[in-house]
Short mmCIF file of C-alpha atoms and ligand atoms in Angstrom, two decimals:
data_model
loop_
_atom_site.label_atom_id
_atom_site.label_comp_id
_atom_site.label_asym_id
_atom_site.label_seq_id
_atom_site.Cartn_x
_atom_site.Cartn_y
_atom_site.Cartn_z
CA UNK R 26 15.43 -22.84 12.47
CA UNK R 27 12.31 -23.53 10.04
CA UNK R 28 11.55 -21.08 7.68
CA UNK R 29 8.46 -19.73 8.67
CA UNK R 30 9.90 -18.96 12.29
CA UNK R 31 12.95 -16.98 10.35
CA UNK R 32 10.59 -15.48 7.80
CA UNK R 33 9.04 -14.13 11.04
CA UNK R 34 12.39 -13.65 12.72
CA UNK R 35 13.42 -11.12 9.05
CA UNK R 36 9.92 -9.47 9.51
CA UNK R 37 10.24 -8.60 12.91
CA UNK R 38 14.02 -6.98 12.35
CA UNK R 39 12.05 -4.96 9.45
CA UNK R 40 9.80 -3.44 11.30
CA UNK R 41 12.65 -2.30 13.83
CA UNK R 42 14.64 -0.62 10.80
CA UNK R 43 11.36 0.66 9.07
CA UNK R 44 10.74 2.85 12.92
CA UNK R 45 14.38 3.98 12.67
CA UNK R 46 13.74 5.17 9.15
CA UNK R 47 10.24 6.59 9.90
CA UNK R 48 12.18 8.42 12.54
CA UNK R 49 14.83 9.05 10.24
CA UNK R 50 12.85 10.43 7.08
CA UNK R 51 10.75 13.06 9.36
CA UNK R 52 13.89 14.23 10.44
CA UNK R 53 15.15 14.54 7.13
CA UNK R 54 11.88 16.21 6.10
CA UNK R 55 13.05 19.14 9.14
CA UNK R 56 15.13 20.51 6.72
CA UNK R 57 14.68 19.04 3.28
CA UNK R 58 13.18 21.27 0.75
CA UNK R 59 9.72 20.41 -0.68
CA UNK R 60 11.42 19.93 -3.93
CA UNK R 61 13.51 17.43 -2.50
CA UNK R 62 11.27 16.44 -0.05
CA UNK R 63 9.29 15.39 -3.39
CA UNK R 64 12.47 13.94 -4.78
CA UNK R 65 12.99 11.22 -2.43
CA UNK R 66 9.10 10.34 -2.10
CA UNK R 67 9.29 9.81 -6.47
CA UNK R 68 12.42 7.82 -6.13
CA UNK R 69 11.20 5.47 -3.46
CA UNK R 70 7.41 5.00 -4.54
CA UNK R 71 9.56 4.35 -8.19
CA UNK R 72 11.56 2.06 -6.96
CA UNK R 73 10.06 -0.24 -4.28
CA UNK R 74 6.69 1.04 -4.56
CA UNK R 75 6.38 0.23 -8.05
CA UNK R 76 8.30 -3.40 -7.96
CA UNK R 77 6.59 -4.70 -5.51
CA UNK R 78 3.29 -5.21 -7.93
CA UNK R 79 5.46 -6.33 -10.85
CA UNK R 80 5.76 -10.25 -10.01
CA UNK R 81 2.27 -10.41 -9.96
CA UNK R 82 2.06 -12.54 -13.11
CA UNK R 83 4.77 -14.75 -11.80
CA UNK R 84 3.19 -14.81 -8.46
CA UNK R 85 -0.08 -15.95 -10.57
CA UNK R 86 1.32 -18.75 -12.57
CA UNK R 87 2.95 -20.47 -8.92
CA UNK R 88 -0.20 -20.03 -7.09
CA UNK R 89 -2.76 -21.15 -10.61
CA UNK R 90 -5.54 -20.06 -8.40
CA UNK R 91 -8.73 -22.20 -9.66
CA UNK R 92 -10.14 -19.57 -11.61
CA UNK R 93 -7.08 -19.28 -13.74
CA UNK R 94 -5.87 -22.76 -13.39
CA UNK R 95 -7.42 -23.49 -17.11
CA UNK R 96 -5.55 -20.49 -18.63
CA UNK R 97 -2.25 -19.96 -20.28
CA UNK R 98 -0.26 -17.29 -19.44
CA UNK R 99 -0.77 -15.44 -22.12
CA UNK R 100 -4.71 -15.61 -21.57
CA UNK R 101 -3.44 -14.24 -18.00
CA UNK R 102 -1.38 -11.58 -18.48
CA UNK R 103 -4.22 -10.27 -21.03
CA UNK R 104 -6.42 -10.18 -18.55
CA UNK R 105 -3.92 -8.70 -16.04
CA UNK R 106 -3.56 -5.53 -18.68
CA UNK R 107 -7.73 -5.69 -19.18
CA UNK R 108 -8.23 -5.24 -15.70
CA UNK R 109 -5.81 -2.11 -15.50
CA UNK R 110 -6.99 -0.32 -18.58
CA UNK R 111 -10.97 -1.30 -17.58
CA UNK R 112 -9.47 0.81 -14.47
CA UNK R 113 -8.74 3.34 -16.18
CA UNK R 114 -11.37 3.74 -17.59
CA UNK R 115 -13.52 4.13 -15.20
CA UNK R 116 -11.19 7.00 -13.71
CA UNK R 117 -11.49 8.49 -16.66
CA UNK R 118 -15.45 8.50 -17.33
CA UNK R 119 -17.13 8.18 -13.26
CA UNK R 120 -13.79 9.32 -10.92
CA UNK R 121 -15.73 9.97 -7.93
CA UNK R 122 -16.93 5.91 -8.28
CA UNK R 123 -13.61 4.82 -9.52
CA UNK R 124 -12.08 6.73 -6.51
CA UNK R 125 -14.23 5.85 -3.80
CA UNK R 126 -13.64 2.09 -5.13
CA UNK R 127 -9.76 2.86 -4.77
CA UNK R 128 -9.78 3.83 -1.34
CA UNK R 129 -12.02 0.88 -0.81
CA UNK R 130 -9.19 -1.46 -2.20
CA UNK R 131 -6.44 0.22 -0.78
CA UNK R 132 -7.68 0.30 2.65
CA UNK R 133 -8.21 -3.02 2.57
CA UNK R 134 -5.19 -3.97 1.42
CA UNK R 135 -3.03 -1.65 3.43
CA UNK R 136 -4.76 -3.29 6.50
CA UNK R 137 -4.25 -7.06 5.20
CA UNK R 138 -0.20 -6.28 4.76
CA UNK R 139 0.01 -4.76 8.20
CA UNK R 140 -2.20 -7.49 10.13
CA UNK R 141 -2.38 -10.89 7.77
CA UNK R 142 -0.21 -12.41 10.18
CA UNK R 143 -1.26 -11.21 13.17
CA UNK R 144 -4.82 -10.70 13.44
CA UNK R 145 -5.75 -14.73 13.82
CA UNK R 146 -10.02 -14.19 13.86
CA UNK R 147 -11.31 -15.46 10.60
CA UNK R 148 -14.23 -14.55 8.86
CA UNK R 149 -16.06 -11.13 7.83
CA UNK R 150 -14.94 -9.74 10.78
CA UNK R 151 -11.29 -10.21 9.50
CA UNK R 152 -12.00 -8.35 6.41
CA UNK R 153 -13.69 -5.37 8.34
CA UNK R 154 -10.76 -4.97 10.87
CA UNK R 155 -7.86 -5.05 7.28
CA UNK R 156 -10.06 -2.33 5.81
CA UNK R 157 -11.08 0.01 8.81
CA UNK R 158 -6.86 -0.10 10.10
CA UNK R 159 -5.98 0.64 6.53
CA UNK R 160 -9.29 3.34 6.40
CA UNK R 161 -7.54 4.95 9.21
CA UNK R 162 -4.15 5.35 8.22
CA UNK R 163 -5.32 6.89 4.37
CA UNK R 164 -7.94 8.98 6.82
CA UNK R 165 -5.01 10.62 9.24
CA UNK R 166 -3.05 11.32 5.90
CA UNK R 167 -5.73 13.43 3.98
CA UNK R 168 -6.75 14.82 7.59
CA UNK R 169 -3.46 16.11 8.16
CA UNK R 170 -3.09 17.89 4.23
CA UNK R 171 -6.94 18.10 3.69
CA UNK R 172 -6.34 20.94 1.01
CA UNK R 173 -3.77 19.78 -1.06
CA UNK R 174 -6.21 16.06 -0.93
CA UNK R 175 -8.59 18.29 -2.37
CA UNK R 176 -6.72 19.54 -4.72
CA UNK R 177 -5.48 16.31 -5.83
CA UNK R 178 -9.03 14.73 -6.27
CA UNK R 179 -10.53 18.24 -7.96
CA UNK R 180 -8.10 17.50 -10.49
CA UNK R 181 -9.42 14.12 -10.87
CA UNK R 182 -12.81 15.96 -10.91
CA UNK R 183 -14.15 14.86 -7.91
CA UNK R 184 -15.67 17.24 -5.19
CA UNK R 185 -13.80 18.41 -2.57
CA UNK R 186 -14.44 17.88 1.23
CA UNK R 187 -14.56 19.64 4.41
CA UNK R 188 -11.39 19.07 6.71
CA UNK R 189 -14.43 17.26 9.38
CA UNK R 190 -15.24 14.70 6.64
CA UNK R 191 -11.30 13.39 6.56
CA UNK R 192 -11.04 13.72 10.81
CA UNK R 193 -14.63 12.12 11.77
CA UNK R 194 -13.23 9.62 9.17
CA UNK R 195 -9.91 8.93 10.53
CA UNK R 196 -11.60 8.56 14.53
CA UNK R 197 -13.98 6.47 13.16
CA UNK R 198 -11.69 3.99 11.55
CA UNK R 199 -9.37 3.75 14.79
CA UNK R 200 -12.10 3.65 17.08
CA UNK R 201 -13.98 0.47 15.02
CA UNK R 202 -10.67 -1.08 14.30
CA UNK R 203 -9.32 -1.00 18.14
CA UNK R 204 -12.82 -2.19 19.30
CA UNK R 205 -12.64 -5.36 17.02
CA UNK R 206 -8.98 -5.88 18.08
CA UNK R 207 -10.07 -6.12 21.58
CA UNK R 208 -13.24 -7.90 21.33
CA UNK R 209 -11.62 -10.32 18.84
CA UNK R 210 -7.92 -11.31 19.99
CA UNK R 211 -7.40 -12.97 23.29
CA UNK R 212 -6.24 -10.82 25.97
CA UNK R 213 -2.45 -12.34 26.11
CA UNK R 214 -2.28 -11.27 22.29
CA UNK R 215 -3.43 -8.36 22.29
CA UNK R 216 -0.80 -7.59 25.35
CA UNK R 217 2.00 -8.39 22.79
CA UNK R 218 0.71 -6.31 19.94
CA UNK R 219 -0.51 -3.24 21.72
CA UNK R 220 2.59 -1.71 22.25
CA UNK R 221 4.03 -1.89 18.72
CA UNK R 222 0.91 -0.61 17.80
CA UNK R 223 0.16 2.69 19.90
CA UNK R 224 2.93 3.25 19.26
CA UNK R 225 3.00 3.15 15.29
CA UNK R 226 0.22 5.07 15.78
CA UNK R 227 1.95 8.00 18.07
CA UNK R 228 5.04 7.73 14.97
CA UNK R 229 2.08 8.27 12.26
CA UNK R 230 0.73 11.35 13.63
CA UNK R 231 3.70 13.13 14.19
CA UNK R 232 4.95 12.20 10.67
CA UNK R 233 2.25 12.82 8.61
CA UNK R 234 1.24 15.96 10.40
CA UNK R 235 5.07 17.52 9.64
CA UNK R 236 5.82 15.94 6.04
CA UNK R 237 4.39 17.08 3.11
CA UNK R 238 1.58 15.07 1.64
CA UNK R 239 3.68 12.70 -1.41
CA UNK R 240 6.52 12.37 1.49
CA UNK R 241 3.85 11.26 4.16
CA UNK R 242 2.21 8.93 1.39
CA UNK R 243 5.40 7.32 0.71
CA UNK R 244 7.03 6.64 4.40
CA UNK R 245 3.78 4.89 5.12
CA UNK R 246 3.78 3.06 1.50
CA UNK R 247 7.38 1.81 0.95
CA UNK R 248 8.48 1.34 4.66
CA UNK R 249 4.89 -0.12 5.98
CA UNK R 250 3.23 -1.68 2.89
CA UNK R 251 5.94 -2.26 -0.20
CA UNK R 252 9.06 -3.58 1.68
CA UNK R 253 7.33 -5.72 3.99
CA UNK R 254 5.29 -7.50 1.16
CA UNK R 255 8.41 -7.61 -1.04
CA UNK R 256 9.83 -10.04 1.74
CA UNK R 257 6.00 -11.80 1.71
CA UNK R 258 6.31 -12.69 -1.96
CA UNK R 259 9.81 -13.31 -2.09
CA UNK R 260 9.43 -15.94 1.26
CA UNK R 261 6.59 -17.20 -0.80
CA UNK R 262 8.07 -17.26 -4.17
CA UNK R 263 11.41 -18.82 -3.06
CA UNK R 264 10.86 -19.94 -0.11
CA UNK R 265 13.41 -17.61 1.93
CA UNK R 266 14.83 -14.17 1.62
CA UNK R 267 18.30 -13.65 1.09
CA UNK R 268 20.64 -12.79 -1.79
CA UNK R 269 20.05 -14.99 -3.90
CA UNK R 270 16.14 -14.96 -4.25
CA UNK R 271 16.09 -11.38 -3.82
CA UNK R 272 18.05 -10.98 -7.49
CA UNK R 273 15.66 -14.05 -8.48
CA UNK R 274 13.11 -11.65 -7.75
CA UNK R 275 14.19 -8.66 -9.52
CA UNK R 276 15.38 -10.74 -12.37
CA UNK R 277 11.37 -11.95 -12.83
CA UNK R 278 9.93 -8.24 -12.23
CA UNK R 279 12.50 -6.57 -14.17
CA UNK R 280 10.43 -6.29 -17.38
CA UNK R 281 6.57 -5.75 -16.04
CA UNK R 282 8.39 -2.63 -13.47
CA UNK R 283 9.63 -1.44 -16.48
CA UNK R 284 6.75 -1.16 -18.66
CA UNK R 285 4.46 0.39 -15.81
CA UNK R 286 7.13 3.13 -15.79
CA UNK R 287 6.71 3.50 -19.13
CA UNK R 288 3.01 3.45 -18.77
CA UNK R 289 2.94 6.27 -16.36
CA UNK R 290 5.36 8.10 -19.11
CA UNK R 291 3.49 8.01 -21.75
CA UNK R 292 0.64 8.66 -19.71
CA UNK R 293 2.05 11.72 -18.33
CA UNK R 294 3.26 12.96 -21.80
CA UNK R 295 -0.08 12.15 -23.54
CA UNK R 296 -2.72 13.25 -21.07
CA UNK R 297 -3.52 16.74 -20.32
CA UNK R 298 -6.99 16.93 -18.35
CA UNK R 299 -5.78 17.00 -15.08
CA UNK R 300 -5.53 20.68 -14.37
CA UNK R 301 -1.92 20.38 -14.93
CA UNK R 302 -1.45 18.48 -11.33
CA UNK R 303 1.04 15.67 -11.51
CA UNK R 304 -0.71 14.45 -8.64
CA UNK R 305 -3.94 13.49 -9.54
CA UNK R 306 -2.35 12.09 -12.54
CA UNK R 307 -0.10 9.94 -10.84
CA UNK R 308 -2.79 8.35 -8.14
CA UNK R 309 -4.84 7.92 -10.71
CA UNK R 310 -2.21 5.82 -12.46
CA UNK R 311 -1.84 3.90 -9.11
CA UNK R 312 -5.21 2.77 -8.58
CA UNK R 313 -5.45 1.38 -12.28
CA UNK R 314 -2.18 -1.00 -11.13
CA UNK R 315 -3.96 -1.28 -7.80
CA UNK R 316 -6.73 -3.06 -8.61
CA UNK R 317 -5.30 -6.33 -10.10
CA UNK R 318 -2.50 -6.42 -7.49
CA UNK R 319 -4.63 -6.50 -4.55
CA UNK R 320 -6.53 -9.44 -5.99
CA UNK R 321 -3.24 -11.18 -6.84
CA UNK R 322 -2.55 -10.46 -3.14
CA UNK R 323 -5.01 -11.92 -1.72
CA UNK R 324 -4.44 -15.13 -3.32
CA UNK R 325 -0.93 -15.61 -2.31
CA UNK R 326 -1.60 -14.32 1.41
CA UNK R 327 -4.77 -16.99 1.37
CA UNK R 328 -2.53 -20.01 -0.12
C1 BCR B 421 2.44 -7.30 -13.98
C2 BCR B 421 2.03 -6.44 -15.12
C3 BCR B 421 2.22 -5.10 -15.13
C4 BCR B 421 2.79 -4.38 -13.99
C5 BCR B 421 2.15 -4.28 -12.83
C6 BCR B 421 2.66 -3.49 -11.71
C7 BCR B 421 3.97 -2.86 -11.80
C8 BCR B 421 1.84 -3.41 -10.61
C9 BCR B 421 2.11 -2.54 -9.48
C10 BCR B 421 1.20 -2.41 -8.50
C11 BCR B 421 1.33 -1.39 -7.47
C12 BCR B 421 2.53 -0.56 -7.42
C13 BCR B 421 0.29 -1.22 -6.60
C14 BCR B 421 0.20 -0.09 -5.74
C15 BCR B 421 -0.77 0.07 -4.83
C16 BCR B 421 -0.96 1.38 -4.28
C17 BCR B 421 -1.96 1.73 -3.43
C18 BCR B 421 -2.89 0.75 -2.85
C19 BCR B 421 -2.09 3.17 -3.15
C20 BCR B 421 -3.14 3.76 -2.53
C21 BCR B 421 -3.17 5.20 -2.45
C22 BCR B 421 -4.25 5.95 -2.08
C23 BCR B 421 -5.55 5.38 -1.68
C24 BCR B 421 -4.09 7.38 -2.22
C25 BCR B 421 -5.00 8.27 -1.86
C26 BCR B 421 -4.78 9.72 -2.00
C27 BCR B 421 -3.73 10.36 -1.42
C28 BCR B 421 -2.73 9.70 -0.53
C29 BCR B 421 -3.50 11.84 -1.55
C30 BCR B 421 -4.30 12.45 -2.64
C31 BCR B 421 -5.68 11.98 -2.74
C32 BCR B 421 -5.82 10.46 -2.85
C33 BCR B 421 -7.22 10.15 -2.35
C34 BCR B 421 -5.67 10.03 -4.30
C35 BCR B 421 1.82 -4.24 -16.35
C36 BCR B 421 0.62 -3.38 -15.97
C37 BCR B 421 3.00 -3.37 -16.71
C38 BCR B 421 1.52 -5.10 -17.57
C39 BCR B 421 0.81 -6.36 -17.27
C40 BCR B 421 1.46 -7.21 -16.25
#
C-alpha cells in the first residue's frame, strides 16, 4: 500500500475512534463533576493540545519555506518567540483587536485541519469555506455557554455580547459554509462526505450543549483538531505514523512543550489583571502560541 493511501487509511480509523470518544466523553460528562469535568479538559488540552504546536521549529527547518530559507535556526526560532510575545502584547494593550484577530486565525485553522484534504476547490473560495466551518464550530460553542464566554472575554476586557450575536453567528457560518460545499464539490463528493458530516454536526450540538464550556472546548480541540494534525505532521515529518516516528516526534517536541508549560506558569504566577479568571488567562495564552503555529501550518499543509 503507498503511504499516502495508508496515511488516509490511519486518518479515516481516527475519526471512527475520535466519534466513539466524543460519544464517550459526553457520557462521562453525565456524571463527572465540574471539577473533574475541568480536570480531564486541563490534562488533555496539556498534553496533546499543547504538543501538537511544539515541532513547529522542526517542522520549519524540513519545509525552509522561501522566506526563511536564508535564515539559521537560531534567526528562526527568535522570530518564532517574537511573534508570540508581539502576541501578547497586543492582548495585553487592544484585547478586543487581538481577540477578534484570534478567532479570525483559529477559525481558519480549525476549518483547514478538518477539510485540507477533502475540500479539493482551490482558490479564495477555499480559504472562505476553512474559516466559515471553523467560524461555526467556535460559534455553536460560545452559543451554547454564552455567559460564561462573556465572562471569559470581560476578563480579558472585552465587551460582552448578547446570546443572538453568538446564535445568528453560528447559523450564519453553517449556512455559508454548506452553500459553498454544495456549489463547489461535485455532486458524487459531496454524497460521500455528507453523511460524516451531518452527522458531526448532530454529535456537536448535543455535546457542547451538555458539557461545560473548557470540556466542550477540548473534545472538539484534542479529538477534532490536535490528534488528527499530530498524525499530519508526523506523516509529513517521517513519512508514516507508527511507533517509531511517533517517539521521533516526541523526542523533537519534548523541549519547546516544555517551555510553553512553563510559559503559561510563570504567566499564571506573575499576572494578576484578569479578574482572577484562569480562563481568560489561559486563552489568552493560547492565542499568543496560536498565531505562529497556524502560519507554520499552513506551510506544511501547502508543501
Ligand atoms: C516552538 C516554540 C515554542 C512552543 C510552541 C508551542 C508549544 C506551540 C503550540 C501551539 C498551540 C498549542 C496552538 C493552539 C491553538 C489553539 C487554538 C487555535 C484555540 C482557539 C480557541 C479559541 C478561539 C477560543 C475561544 C474562546 C472560547 C472557546 C471560550 C472563551 C472565550 C474565547 C473566545 C476565548 C515556544 C513558544 C515555547 C518557544 C519558541 C519555539
Amino acid at each position: 500500500m503507498n503511504k499516502t493511501k495508508k496515511h488516509r487509511g490511519q486518518i479515516d480509523k481516527l475519526t471512527s475512534i475520535c466519534v466513539v470518544l466524543t460519544f464517550f466523553s459526553l457520557w462521562t460528562s453525565g456524571f463527572a463533576s465540574v471539577w473533574a469535568e475541568q480536570l480531564i479538559a486541563f490534562v488533555l488540552i496539556f498534553t496533546f493540545g499543547i504538543l501538537h504546536g511544539a515541532n513547529d521549529l522542526f517542522i520549519l527547518s524540513r519545509l525552509q519555506p522561501g522566506v526563511l530559507k536564508t535564515k539559521s535556526s537560531f534567526q528562526v526560532l527568535l522570530i518564532y518567540v517574537a511573534v508570540v510575545l508581539i502576541a501578547a502584547l497586543i492582548f495585553y494593550f487592544i484585547p478586543a483587536f487581538a481577540l477578534a484577530f484570534f478567532i479570525l486565525f483559529s477559525a481558519y485553522h480549525f476549518g483547514e485541519q478538518h477539510w485540507h484534504r477533502k475540500f479539493t476547490a482551490a482558490g479564495m473560495i477555499r480559504g472562505l469555506f476553512f474559516f466559515l466551518y471553523g467560524a461555526a464550530v467556535l460559534f455553536l460553542i460560545f452559543w451554547a455557554h454564552f455567559e460564561e464566554v462573556n465572562t471569559v472575554i470581560g476578563g480579558l476586557g472585552v465587551r460582552s455580547f448578547p446570546e443572538e450575536f453568538y446564535s445568528v453567528g453560528f447559523w450564519i457560518a453553517l449556512a455559508g459554509h454548506f452553500l459553498i460545499l454544495i456549489s463547489k464539490l461535485h455532486w458524487k463528493r459531496i454524497k460521500a462526505v455528507l453523511p460524516l458530516e451531518l452527522l458531526l454536526w448532530a454529535v456537536f450540538w448535543i455535546v457542547f450543549h451538555n458539557a461545560s464550556l473548557i470540556l466542550s472546548f477540548a473534545i472538539y480541540f484534542i479529538l477534532w483538531h490536535a490528534l488528527p494534525s499530530l498524525l499530519d505532521q508526523i506523516h509529513a515529518l517521517y513519512g508514516a505514523f507508527n511507533r517509531k516516528s511517533a517517539l521521533q516526534y516526541l523526542r523533537s517536541s519534548a523541549l519547546y512543550w516544555v517551555l510553553a508549560l512553563t510559559g503559561l506558569a510563570v504567566a499564571f504566577l506573575t499576572i494578576e489583571d484578569t479578574d482572577g479568571n484562569f480562563l481568560s488567562l489561559f486563552f489568552s495564552f493560547l492565542a499568543a502560541i496560536t498565531f505562529p503555529h497556524v502560519v507554520v501550518m499552513v506551510l506544511m499543509n501547502r508543501s
